[in-house]
Amino acid sequence: MCEIGKAFEECTTSISNTWPNLNEINIEYCDDLVEIPAWVCGLIHLKKINLRYCQELVTLLLELGNLTNLEVLRLQSCTQLVELPESISGLQEMRFLDLSDCVEMDHLPEWLGDLCGLQKIRMMGCTAISELPPSVMDLVQLECVICDDETAYLWNFYKDYLDKLEIVVVKEDINLNWLHKRSA
């Protein structure tokens, strides 16, 4: 596990000046990251942000909406994250959003349909989400929803409105066959 959240808070270097053309940032498995460092929002060329398994992440900064080139936002297993900031509704380049296992998120925002470039969304294990906002009908570029059975049920209603939509249900595959190889 990474414990770099405190270092981010104490960082005095201007990251956006040091790496002005940085287009991808991976901060995975950081168990002390409560919010995205503010300097991330100054990296205007970012195309991909990966915050998977940052289980203490509670909030995303409003300034995230300044990242107009952002195409990929991975938030898988950010188990304390409750909501997405409305500021990202203007991210027209967003192609892929991963909310899998964001178990505290109990709804998708009404403005989700404003992400007109969204092509793929991953929503496995979003157990608290019991309905989708009607604005998902505006996601005309949406090609693929990767989810579990429960979430597929929610998306099936909108399939008639979204011509390109394919709902891919991922079944949990518990395979322990590898165990016998380890004991040999």
Backbone as JSON Lines, residues from 0, in Angstrom:
{"i":0,"aa":"M","n":[0.83,-1.19,0.0],"ca":[0.0,0.0,0.0],"c":[0.87,1.25,0.0]}
{"i":1,"aa":"C","n":[0.42,2.2,-0.72],"ca":[1.12,3.47,-0.83],"c":[0.62,4.42,0.25]}
{"i":2,"aa":"E","n":[1.51,5.13,0.87],"ca":[1.14,6.15,1.85],"c":[1.79,7.46,1.44]}
{"i":3,"aa":"I","n":[1.34,7.98,0.32],"ca":[1.94,9.17,-0.22],"c":[1.05,10.4,-0.07]}
{"i":4,"aa":"G","n":[-0.16,10.2,0.44],"ca":[-1.1,11.31,0.6],"c":[-0.52,12.46,1.4]}
{"i":5,"aa":"K","n":[0.17,12.16,2.5],"ca":[0.79,13.2,3.33],"c":[1.87,13.94,2.55]}
{"i":6,"aa":"A","n":[2.65,13.21,1.78],"ca":[3.7,13.83,0.97],"c":[3.09,14.79,-0.05]}
{"i":7,"aa":"F","n":[1.95,14.42,-0.62],"ca":[1.28,15.32,-1.56],"c":[0.87,16.61,-0.87]}
{"i":8,"aa":"E","n":[0.36,16.5,0.35],"ca":[-0.06,17.68,1.1],"c":[1.1,18.61,1.39]}
{"i":9,"aa":"E","n":[2.27,18.05,1.66],"ca":[3.43,18.84,2.05],"c":[4.3,19.25,0.87]}
{"i":10,"aa":"C","n":[3.94,18.85,-0.32],"ca":[4.74,19.14,-1.51],"c":[4.8,20.64,-1.76]}
{"i":11,"aa":"T","n":[6.02,21.17,-1.88],"ca":[6.19,22.6,-2.14],"c":[6.58,22.86,-3.59]}
{"i":12,"aa":"T","n":[6.9,21.81,-4.32],"ca":[7.26,21.94,-5.72],"c":[6.01,22.19,-6.55]}
{"i":13,"aa":"S","n":[6.1,23.07,-7.5],"ca":[4.97,23.32,-8.4],"c":[4.98,22.23,-9.47]}
{"i":14,"aa":"I","n":[4.2,21.2,-9.24],"ca":[4.17,20.05,-10.15],"c":[3.73,20.47,-11.55]}
{"i":15,"aa":"S","n":[2.75,21.37,-11.63],"ca":[2.26,21.77,-12.95],"c":[3.32,22.53,-13.73]}
{"i":16,"aa":"N","n":[4.26,23.19,-13.04],"ca":[5.38,23.84,-13.74],"c":[6.5,22.86,-14.04]}
{"i":17,"aa":"T","n":[6.69,21.88,-13.16],"ca":[7.75,20.89,-13.34],"c":[7.44,19.95,-14.5]}
{"i":18,"aa":"W","n":[6.21,19.49,-14.58],"ca":[5.77,18.59,-15.64],"c":[4.53,19.15,-16.33]}
{"i":19,"aa":"P","n":[4.68,20.24,-17.06],"ca":[3.5,20.89,-17.65],"c":[2.78,20.05,-18.69]}
{"i":20,"aa":"N","n":[3.47,19.1,-19.31],"ca":[2.85,18.29,-20.36],"c":[2.47,16.89,-19.91]}
{"i":21,"aa":"L","n":[2.49,16.67,-18.61],"ca":[2.11,15.36,-18.07],"c":[0.69,15.03,-18.53]}
{"i":22,"aa":"N","n":[0.51,13.83,-19.1],"ca":[-0.83,13.5,-19.59],"c":[-1.47,12.3,-18.89]}
{"i":23,"aa":"E","n":[-0.75,11.67,-17.96],"ca":[-1.32,10.54,-17.23],"c":[-0.74,10.51,-15.82]}
{"i":24,"aa":"I","n":[-1.61,10.26,-14.85],"ca":[-1.15,10.13,-13.47],"c":[-1.83,8.92,-12.84]}
{"i":25,"aa":"N","n":[-1.02,8.1,-12.19],"ca":[-1.5,6.9,-11.5],"c":[-1.18,7.01,-10.02]}
{"i":26,"aa":"I","n":[-2.21,7.05,-9.22],"ca":[-2.04,7.06,-7.76],"c":[-2.9,5.91,-7.24]}
{"i":27,"aa":"E","n":[-2.43,4.7,-7.43],"ca":[-3.18,3.51,-7.04],"c":[-2.8,3.04,-5.65]}
{"i":28,"aa":"Y","n":[-3.75,2.42,-4.98],"ca":[-3.52,1.77,-3.68],"c":[-2.93,2.73,-2.65]}
{"i":29,"aa":"C","n":[-3.31,3.97,-2.69],"ca":[-2.81,4.95,-1.73],"c":[-3.8,5.02,-0.58]}
{"i":30,"aa":"D","n":[-3.45,4.4,0.54],"ca":[-4.42,4.26,1.62],"c":[-4.49,5.44,2.57]}
{"i":31,"aa":"D","n":[-3.78,6.54,2.26],"ca":[-3.93,7.73,3.11],"c":[-4.35,8.96,2.29]}
{"i":32,"aa":"L","n":[-4.78,8.74,1.07],"ca":[-5.21,9.85,0.21],"c":[-6.69,10.12,0.45]}
{"i":33,"aa":"V","n":[-7.0,11.28,1.03],"ca":[-8.37,11.64,1.37],"c":[-9.0,12.49,0.26]}
{"i":34,"aa":"E","n":[-8.19,13.31,-0.38],"ca":[-8.66,14.08,-1.54],"c":[-7.52,14.22,-2.54]}
{"i":35,"aa":"I","n":[-7.88,14.46,-3.77],"ca":[-6.88,14.63,-4.81],"c":[-6.08,15.89,-4.5]}
{"i":36,"aa":"P","n":[-4.77,15.83,-4.62],"ca":[-3.97,17.04,-4.4],"c":[-4.39,18.14,-5.38]}
{"i":37,"aa":"A","n":[-4.43,19.36,-4.89],"ca":[-4.89,20.49,-5.72],"c":[-4.03,20.67,-6.97]}
{"i":38,"aa":"W","n":[-2.75,20.35,-6.87],"ca":[-1.87,20.56,-8.03],"c":[-2.26,19.7,-9.22]}
{"i":39,"aa":"V","n":[-2.95,18.59,-8.98],"ca":[-3.39,17.73,-10.09],"c":[-4.3,18.53,-11.03]}
{"i":40,"aa":"C","n":[-5.11,19.39,-10.47],"ca":[-6.07,20.16,-11.27],"c":[-5.39,21.25,-12.1]}
{"i":41,"aa":"G","n":[-4.11,21.47,-11.87],"ca":[-3.34,22.42,-12.68],"c":[-2.65,21.76,-13.86]}
{"i":42,"aa":"L","n":[-2.73,20.46,-13.95],"ca":[-2.09,19.71,-15.04],"c":[-3.06,19.64,-16.22]}
{"i":43,"aa":"I","n":[-3.15,20.73,-16.95],"ca":[-4.2,20.89,-17.96],"c":[-4.1,19.93,-19.14]}
{"i":44,"aa":"H","n":[-2.96,19.26,-19.29],"ca":[-2.82,18.31,-20.39],"c":[-3.17,16.88,-19.99]}
{"i":45,"aa":"L","n":[-3.58,16.69,-18.74],"ca":[-3.91,15.34,-18.28],"c":[-5.02,14.73,-19.13]}
{"i":46,"aa":"K","n":[-4.79,13.49,-19.54],"ca":[-5.81,12.75,-20.27],"c":[-6.34,11.59,-19.44]}
{"i":47,"aa":"K","n":[-5.51,11.1,-18.5],"ca":[-5.9,9.94,-17.7],"c":[-5.54,10.17,-16.24]}
{"i":48,"aa":"I","n":[-6.51,9.9,-15.37],"ca":[-6.27,9.9,-13.93],"c":[-6.72,8.54,-13.41]}
{"i":49,"aa":"N","n":[-5.81,7.88,-12.71],"ca":[-6.1,6.57,-12.15],"c":[-5.95,6.66,-10.63]}
{"i":50,"aa":"L","n":[-7.06,6.55,-9.93],"ca":[-7.08,6.61,-8.47],"c":[-7.63,5.31,-7.89]}
{"i":51,"aa":"R","n":[-7.47,4.22,-8.6],"ca":[-8.02,2.94,-8.15],"c":[-7.49,2.55,-6.78]}
{"i":52,"aa":"Y","n":[-8.37,2.01,-5.98],"ca":[-8.05,1.47,-4.66],"c":[-7.51,2.52,-3.69]}
{"i":53,"aa":"C","n":[-7.86,3.76,-3.87],"ca":[-7.57,4.8,-2.88],"c":[-8.78,4.82,-1.95]}
{"i":54,"aa":"Q","n":[-8.8,3.9,-1.02],"ca":[-10.01,3.61,-0.26],"c":[-10.37,4.67,0.77]}
{"i":55,"aa":"E","n":[-9.51,5.62,1.02],"ca":[-9.84,6.71,1.94],"c":[-10.26,7.98,1.2]}
{"i":56,"aa":"L","n":[-10.24,7.93,-0.12],"ca":[-10.62,9.1,-0.91],"c":[-12.09,9.41,-0.67]}
{"i":57,"aa":"V","n":[-12.35,10.6,-0.15],"ca":[-13.71,10.99,0.24],"c":[-14.31,11.94,-0.78]}
{"i":58,"aa":"T","n":[-13.48,12.78,-1.37],"ca":[-14.01,13.82,-2.23],"c":[-13.09,14.08,-3.42]}
{"i":59,"aa":"L","n":[-13.68,14.55,-4.5],"ca":[-12.94,15.01,-5.66],"c":[-13.07,16.52,-5.7]}
{"i":60,"aa":"L","n":[-12.0,17.2,-6.01],"ca":[-12.01,18.66,-6.03],"c":[-12.89,19.19,-7.15]}
{"i":61,"aa":"L","n":[-13.55,20.32,-6.88],"ca":[-14.35,20.98,-7.91],"c":[-13.5,21.35,-9.11]}
{"i":62,"aa":"E","n":[-12.24,21.7,-8.85],"ca":[-11.34,22.13,-9.92],"c":[-11.02,21.02,-10.91]}
{"i":63,"aa":"L","n":[-11.42,19.81,-10.61],"ca":[-11.22,18.71,-11.55],"c":[-11.88,19.04,-12.89]}
{"i":64,"aa":"G","n":[-12.89,19.87,-12.85],"ca":[-13.58,20.3,-14.06],"c":[-12.72,21.15,-14.97]}
{"i":65,"aa":"N","n":[-11.57,21.63,-14.48],"ca":[-10.65,22.41,-15.3],"c":[-9.84,21.54,-16.26]}
{"i":66,"aa":"L","n":[-9.86,20.25,-16.04],"ca":[-9.05,19.33,-16.85],"c":[-9.81,18.96,-18.12]}
{"i":67,"aa":"T","n":[-9.92,19.91,-19.01],"ca":[-10.77,19.77,-20.2],"c":[-10.29,18.71,-21.18]}
{"i":68,"aa":"N","n":[-9.06,18.24,-21.04],"ca":[-8.55,17.19,-21.92],"c":[-8.72,15.79,-21.34]}
{"i":69,"aa":"L","n":[-9.29,15.7,-20.14],"ca":[-9.4,14.42,-19.45],"c":[-10.3,13.45,-20.22]}
{"i":70,"aa":"E","n":[-9.77,12.27,-20.51],"ca":[-10.5,11.25,-21.24],"c":[-10.86,10.05,-20.37]}
{"i":71,"aa":"V","n":[-10.04,9.76,-19.37],"ca":[-10.22,8.57,-18.55],"c":[-10.14,8.95,-17.07]}
{"i":72,"aa":"L","n":[-11.15,8.55,-16.31],"ca":[-11.15,8.74,-14.86],"c":[-11.48,7.4,-14.22]}
{"i":73,"aa":"R","n":[-10.48,6.82,-13.55],"ca":[-10.64,5.52,-12.9],"c":[-10.72,5.72,-11.39]}
{"i":74,"aa":"L","n":[-11.86,5.37,-10.84],"ca":[-12.11,5.52,-9.41],"c":[-12.47,4.18,-8.76]}
{"i":75,"aa":"Q","n":[-12.12,3.09,-9.39],"ca":[-12.48,1.76,-8.88],"c":[-12.02,1.59,-7.43]}
{"i":76,"aa":"S","n":[-12.92,1.09,-6.61],"ca":[-12.66,0.78,-5.21],"c":[-12.25,1.99,-4.38]}
{"i":77,"aa":"C","n":[-12.71,3.16,-4.75],"ca":[-12.62,4.33,-3.88],"c":[-13.85,4.23,-2.98]}
{"i":78,"aa":"T","n":[-13.76,3.37,-2.0],"ca":[-14.92,2.92,-1.24],"c":[-15.56,3.99,-0.35]}
{"i":79,"aa":"Q","n":[-14.86,5.09,-0.1],"ca":[-15.43,6.16,0.72],"c":[-15.99,7.31,-0.12]}
{"i":80,"aa":"L","n":[-15.78,7.26,-1.42],"ca":[-16.24,8.34,-2.3],"c":[-17.76,8.32,-2.38]}
{"i":81,"aa":"V","n":[-18.38,9.46,-2.1],"ca":[-19.83,9.55,-2.02],"c":[-20.45,10.08,-3.31]}
{"i":82,"aa":"E","n":[-19.77,11.04,-3.95],"ca":[-20.36,11.64,-5.15],"c":[-19.29,12.2,-6.06]}
{"i":83,"aa":"L","n":[-19.71,12.5,-7.27],"ca":[-18.85,13.15,-8.25],"c":[-19.17,14.64,-8.26]}
{"i":84,"aa":"P","n":[-18.16,15.5,-8.36],"ca":[-18.44,16.94,-8.37],"c":[-19.09,17.36,-9.69]}
{"i":85,"aa":"E","n":[-20.04,18.27,-9.61],"ca":[-20.75,18.72,-10.81],"c":[-19.81,19.35,-11.83]}
{"i":86,"aa":"S","n":[-18.69,19.86,-11.37],"ca":[-17.76,20.53,-12.28],"c":[-17.27,19.62,-13.4]}
{"i":87,"aa":"I","n":[-17.28,18.3,-13.18],"ca":[-16.8,17.43,-14.26],"c":[-17.85,17.21,-15.35]}
{"i":88,"aa":"S","n":[-19.03,17.76,-15.16],"ca":[-20.08,17.62,-16.18],"c":[-19.69,18.28,-17.49]}
{"i":89,"aa":"G","n":[-18.74,19.2,-17.45],"ca":[-18.3,19.88,-18.66],"c":[-17.12,19.22,-19.36]}
{"i":90,"aa":"L","n":[-16.7,18.08,-18.89],"ca":[-15.54,17.4,-19.49],"c":[-15.98,16.63,-20.74]}
{"i":91,"aa":"Q","n":[-16.02,17.35,-21.84],"ca":[-16.54,16.8,-23.09],"c":[-15.63,15.74,-23.71]}
{"i":92,"aa":"E","n":[-14.38,15.67,-23.29],"ca":[-13.45,14.66,-23.82],"c":[-13.51,13.34,-23.05]}
{"i":93,"aa":"M","n":[-14.23,13.31,-21.94],"ca":[-14.32,12.1,-21.11],"c":[-14.89,10.95,-21.92]}
{"i":94,"aa":"R","n":[-14.1,9.87,-22.03],"ca":[-14.51,8.7,-22.79],"c":[-14.81,7.51,-21.89]}
{"i":95,"aa":"F","n":[-14.1,7.42,-20.74],"ca":[-14.21,6.24,-19.9],"c":[-14.27,6.66,-18.44]}
{"i":96,"aa":"L","n":[-15.26,6.13,-17.74],"ca":[-15.45,6.42,-16.32],"c":[-15.6,5.09,-15.59]}
{"i":97,"aa":"D","n":[-14.75,4.86,-14.6],"ca":[-14.79,3.62,-13.82],"c":[-15.2,3.93,-12.4]}
{"i":98,"aa":"L","n":[-16.39,3.48,-12.03],"ca":[-16.93,3.68,-10.68],"c":[-17.1,2.35,-9.94]}
{"i":99,"aa":"S","n":[-16.51,1.3,-10.44],"ca":[-16.68,-0.02,-9.83],"c":[-16.29,-0.02,-8.36]}
{"i":100,"aa":"D","n":[-17.12,-0.65,-7.58],"ca":[-16.89,-0.82,-6.14],"c":[-16.79,0.49,-5.37]}
{"i":101,"aa":"C","n":[-17.39,1.54,-5.88],"ca":[-17.55,2.79,-5.11],"c":[-18.82,2.59,-4.28]}
{"i":102,"aa":"V","n":[-18.69,1.83,-3.23],"ca":[-19.85,1.33,-2.49],"c":[-20.61,2.39,-1.7]}
{"i":103,"aa":"E","n":[-19.99,3.53,-1.42],"ca":[-20.69,4.6,-0.7],"c":[-21.46,5.52,-1.63]}
{"i":104,"aa":"M","n":[-21.23,5.42,-2.92],"ca":[-21.92,6.26,-3.89],"c":[-23.32,5.69,-4.09]}
{"i":105,"aa":"D","n":[-24.34,6.42,-3.65],"ca":[-25.7,5.88,-3.71],"c":[-26.52,6.39,-4.88]}
{"i":106,"aa":"H","n":[-25.93,7.25,-5.7],"ca":[-26.63,7.73,-6.89],"c":[-25.63,8.26,-7.91]}
{"i":107,"aa":"L","n":[-26.05,8.26,-9.14],"ca":[-25.28,8.93,-10.18],"c":[-25.9,10.31,-10.34]}
{"i":108,"aa":"P","n":[-25.09,11.3,-10.61],"ca":[-25.62,12.67,-10.7],"c":[-26.54,12.86,-11.91]}
{"i":109,"aa":"E","n":[-27.5,13.75,-11.75],"ca":[-28.43,14.06,-12.84],"c":[-27.69,14.57,-14.07]}
{"i":110,"aa":"W","n":[-26.6,15.28,-13.86],"ca":[-25.86,15.86,-14.98],"c":[-25.01,14.83,-15.74]}
{"i":111,"aa":"L","n":[-25.05,13.57,-15.37],"ca":[-24.22,12.56,-16.03],"c":[-24.42,12.6,-17.55]}
{"i":112,"aa":"G","n":[-25.62,12.87,-17.98],"ca":[-25.91,12.95,-19.41],"c":[-25.18,14.06,-20.13]}
{"i":113,"aa":"D","n":[-24.61,15.01,-19.39],"ca":[-23.83,16.09,-20.0],"c":[-22.48,15.61,-20.51]}
{"i":114,"aa":"L","n":[-22.04,14.45,-20.08],"ca":[-20.76,13.89,-20.54],"c":[-20.98,13.27,-21.92]}
{"i":115,"aa":"C","n":[-21.2,14.13,-22.9],"ca":[-21.65,13.68,-24.22],"c":[-20.64,12.82,-24.97]}
{"i":116,"aa":"G","n":[-19.37,12.83,-24.57],"ca":[-18.38,11.99,-25.23],"c":[-18.18,10.64,-24.57]}
{"i":117,"aa":"L","n":[-18.87,10.39,-23.46],"ca":[-18.68,9.15,-22.7],"c":[-19.03,7.94,-23.54]}
{"i":118,"aa":"Q","n":[-18.06,7.02,-23.67],"ca":[-18.26,5.82,-24.48],"c":[-18.35,4.55,-23.65]}
{"i":119,"aa":"K","n":[-17.7,4.57,-22.49],"ca":[-17.68,3.36,-21.67],"c":[-17.74,3.74,-20.2]}
{"i":120,"aa":"I","n":[-18.56,3.0,-19.46],"ca":[-18.64,3.2,-18.01],"c":[-18.58,1.82,-17.36]}
{"i":121,"aa":"R","n":[-17.81,1.76,-16.3],"ca":[-17.64,0.51,-15.55],"c":[-18.27,0.7,-14.19]}
{"i":122,"aa":"M","n":[-19.23,-0.18,-13.85],"ca":[-20.02,0.0,-12.62],"c":[-20.26,-1.3,-11.87]}
{"i":123,"aa":"M","n":[-19.29,-2.16,-11.78],"ca":[-19.49,-3.4,-11.03],"c":[-19.42,-3.11,-9.54]}
{"i":124,"aa":"G","n":[-20.29,-3.73,-8.78],"ca":[-20.25,-3.59,-7.33],"c":[-20.71,-2.25,-6.79]}
{"i":125,"aa":"C","n":[-21.46,-1.51,-7.55],"ca":[-22.03,-0.23,-7.07],"c":[-23.35,-0.55,-6.39]}
{"i":126,"aa":"T","n":[-23.26,-1.2,-5.27],"ca":[-24.42,-1.79,-4.61],"c":[-25.42,-0.78,-4.06]}
{"i":127,"aa":"A","n":[-24.99,0.44,-3.79],"ca":[-25.9,1.43,-3.22],"c":[-26.73,2.17,-4.27]}
{"i":128,"aa":"I","n":[-26.35,2.05,-5.52],"ca":[-27.08,2.75,-6.6],"c":[-28.3,1.92,-6.97]}
{"i":129,"aa":"S","n":[-29.48,2.5,-6.76],"ca":[-30.71,1.76,-7.02],"c":[-31.49,2.28,-8.23]}
{"i":130,"aa":"E","n":[-31.05,3.41,-8.79],"ca":[-31.69,3.93,-9.99],"c":[-30.7,4.8,-10.75]}
{"i":131,"aa":"L","n":[-30.97,4.99,-12.02],"ca":[-30.14,5.84,-12.86],"c":[-30.89,7.12,-13.16]}
{"i":132,"aa":"P","n":[-30.17,8.22,-13.3],"ca":[-30.86,9.47,-13.65],"c":[-31.36,9.41,-15.09]}
{"i":133,"aa":"P","n":[-32.51,10.02,-15.37],"ca":[-33.03,10.0,-16.74],"c":[-32.07,10.59,-17.77]}
{"i":134,"aa":"S","n":[-31.15,11.43,-17.32],"ca":[-30.21,12.07,-18.26],"c":[-29.29,11.06,-18.94]}
{"i":135,"aa":"V","n":[-29.24,9.81,-18.47],"ca":[-28.39,8.84,-19.17],"c":[-28.88,8.62,-20.6]}
{"i":136,"aa":"M","n":[-30.13,8.97,-20.88],"ca":[-30.63,8.87,-22.26],"c":[-29.9,9.81,-23.2]}
{"i":137,"aa":"D","n":[-29.22,10.83,-22.64],"ca":[-28.47,11.78,-23.45],"c":[-27.07,11.27,-23.79]}
{"i":138,"aa":"L","n":[-26.68,10.13,-23.26],"ca":[-25.35,9.58,-23.51],"c":[-25.35,8.81,-24.84]}
{"i":139,"aa":"V","n":[-25.58,9.52,-25.93],"ca":[-25.76,8.87,-27.23],"c":[-24.48,8.21,-27.75]}
{"i":140,"aa":"Q","n":[-23.32,8.6,-27.24],"ca":[-22.05,7.98,-27.64],"c":[-21.71,6.75,-26.81]}
{"i":141,"aa":"L","n":[-22.5,6.49,-25.76],"ca":[-22.21,5.38,-24.86],"c":[-22.31,4.05,-25.6]}
{"i":142,"aa":"E","n":[-21.19,3.31,-25.62],"ca":[-21.12,2.04,-26.33],"c":[-21.16,0.84,-25.4]}
{"i":143,"aa":"C","n":[-20.65,1.02,-24.18],"ca":[-20.48,-0.15,-23.33],"c":[-20.62,0.21,-21.86]}
{"i":144,"aa":"V","n":[-21.44,-0.56,-21.17],"ca":[-21.52,-0.5,-19.71],"c":[-21.07,-1.87,-19.22]}
{"i":145,"aa":"I","n":[-20.01,-1.88,-18.43],"ca":[-19.49,-3.11,-17.85],"c":[-19.96,-3.14,-16.41]}
{"i":146,"aa":"C","n":[-20.73,-4.17,-16.07],"ca":[-21.37,-4.15,-14.76],"c":[-21.71,-5.56,-14.29]}
{"i":147,"aa":"D","n":[-22.37,-5.62,-13.14],"ca":[-22.86,-6.88,-12.61],"c":[-24.35,-6.99,-12.93]}
{"i":148,"aa":"D","n":[-24.96,-8.09,-12.54],"ca":[-26.38,-8.32,-12.86],"c":[-27.29,-7.22,-12.32]}
{"i":149,"aa":"E","n":[-27.04,-6.78,-11.1],"ca":[-27.9,-5.78,-10.47],"c":[-27.87,-4.46,-11.24]}
{"i":150,"aa":"T","n":[-26.69,-4.05,-11.66],"ca":[-26.56,-2.79,-12.39],"c":[-27.08,-2.95,-13.82]}
{"i":151,"aa":"A","n":[-26.91,-4.11,-14.41],"ca":[-27.42,-4.36,-15.76],"c":[-28.93,-4.17,-15.79]}
{"i":152,"aa":"Y","n":[-29.59,-4.59,-14.74],"ca":[-31.04,-4.42,-14.64],"c":[-31.42,-2.94,-14.77]}
{"i":153,"aa":"L","n":[-30.64,-2.05,-14.14],"ca":[-30.92,-0.62,-14.22],"c":[-30.72,-0.08,-15.63]}
{"i":154,"aa":"W","n":[-29.67,-0.54,-16.29],"ca":[-29.34,-0.04,-17.63],"c":[-30.24,-0.61,-18.72]}
{"i":155,"aa":"N","n":[-30.8,-1.78,-18.52],"ca":[-31.62,-2.41,-19.56],"c":[-32.78,-1.53,-19.99]}
{"i":156,"aa":"F","n":[-33.33,-0.76,-19.08],"ca":[-34.44,0.13,-19.42],"c":[-34.04,1.15,-20.47]}
{"i":157,"aa":"Y","n":[-32.8,1.59,-20.45],"ca":[-32.33,2.65,-21.35],"c":[-31.74,2.12,-22.65]}
{"i":158,"aa":"K","n":[-31.63,0.83,-22.76],"ca":[-31.0,0.24,-23.94],"c":[-31.74,0.61,-25.23]}
{"i":159,"aa":"D","n":[-33.05,0.73,-25.18],"ca":[-33.83,1.1,-26.37],"c":[-33.56,2.54,-26.82]}
{"i":160,"aa":"Y","n":[-33.09,3.38,-25.91],"ca":[-32.84,4.79,-26.22],"c":[-31.41,5.04,-26.68]}
{"i":161,"aa":"L","n":[-30.53,4.11,-26.41],"ca":[-29.11,4.27,-26.72],"c":[-28.71,3.2,-27.73]}
{"i":162,"aa":"D","n":[-28.7,3.59,-29.01],"ca":[-28.51,2.66,-30.11],"c":[-27.22,1.84,-30.04]}
{"i":163,"aa":"K","n":[-26.14,2.46,-29.58],"ca":[-24.84,1.8,-29.59],"c":[-24.57,0.97,-28.34]}
{"i":164,"aa":"L","n":[-25.44,1.05,-27.36],"ca":[-25.16,0.49,-26.04],"c":[-25.12,-1.03,-26.01]}
{"i":165,"aa":"E","n":[-24.02,-1.54,-25.46],"ca":[-23.88,-2.95,-25.15],"c":[-23.67,-3.05,-23.64]}
{"i":166,"aa":"I","n":[-24.45,-3.9,-23.0],"ca":[-24.31,-4.1,-21.56],"c":[-23.55,-5.41,-21.37]}
{"i":167,"aa":"V","n":[-22.37,-5.31,-20.78],"ca":[-21.53,-6.47,-20.55],"c":[-21.59,-6.82,-19.07]}
{"i":168,"aa":"V","n":[-22.18,-7.97,-18.79],"ca":[-22.31,-8.42,-17.4],"c":[-21.12,-9.32,-17.08]}
{"i":169,"aa":"V","n":[-20.39,-8.9,-16.07],"ca":[-19.22,-9.66,-15.63],"c":[-19.64,-10.51,-14.44]}
{"i":170,"aa":"K","n":[-19.5,-11.78,-14.61],"ca":[-19.82,-12.72,-13.52],"c":[-18.59,-12.89,-12.65]}
{"i":171,"aa":"E","n":[-18.81,-12.98,-11.36],"ca":[-17.69,-13.23,-10.46],"c":[-17.22,-14.65,-10.67]}
{"i":172,"aa":"D","n":[-15.97,-14.78,-11.0],"ca":[-15.4,-16.09,-11.28],"c":[-14.41,-16.44,-10.17]}
{"i":173,"aa":"I","n":[-14.85,-17.3,-9.3],"ca":[-13.98,-17.72,-8.21],"c":[-13.36,-19.04,-8.62]}
{"i":174,"aa":"N","n":[-12.1,-18.99,-8.97],"ca":[-11.39,-20.15,-9.45],"c":[-10.18,-20.39,-8.56]}
{"i":175,"aa":"L","n":[-10.2,-21.49,-7.86],"ca":[-9.12,-21.8,-6.93],"c":[-8.21,-22.91,-7.46]}
{"i":176,"aa":"N","n":[-8.28,-23.19,-8.75],"ca":[-7.47,-24.26,-9.32],"c":[-5.97,-24.02,-9.16]}
{"i":177,"aa":"W","n":[-5.56,-22.79,-9.05],"ca":[-4.15,-22.47,-8.91],"c":[-3.58,-22.92,-7.56]}
{"i":178,"aa":"L","n":[-4.44,-23.16,-6.57],"ca":[-3.97,-23.53,-5.24],"c":[-3.18,-24.84,-5.24]}
{"i":179,"aa":"H","n":[-3.64,-25.81,-6.0],"ca":[-2.94,-27.1,-6.0],"c":[-1.53,-26.98,-6.56]}
{"i":180,"aa":"K","n":[-1.29,-26.05,-7.43],"ca":[0.04,-25.85,-8.01],"c":[1.01,-25.27,-6.99]}
{"i":181,"aa":"R","n":[0.5,-24.47,-6.08],"ca":[1.36,-23.85,-5.06],"c":[1.8,-24.87,-4.02]}
{"i":182,"aa":"S","n":[0.95,-25.83,-3.73],"ca":[1.29,-26.81,-2.69],"c":[2.2,-27.92,-3.22]}
{"i":183,"aa":"A","n":[2.31,-28.03,-4.52],"ca":[3.14,-29.09,-5.11],"c":[4.61,-28.75,-5.08]}
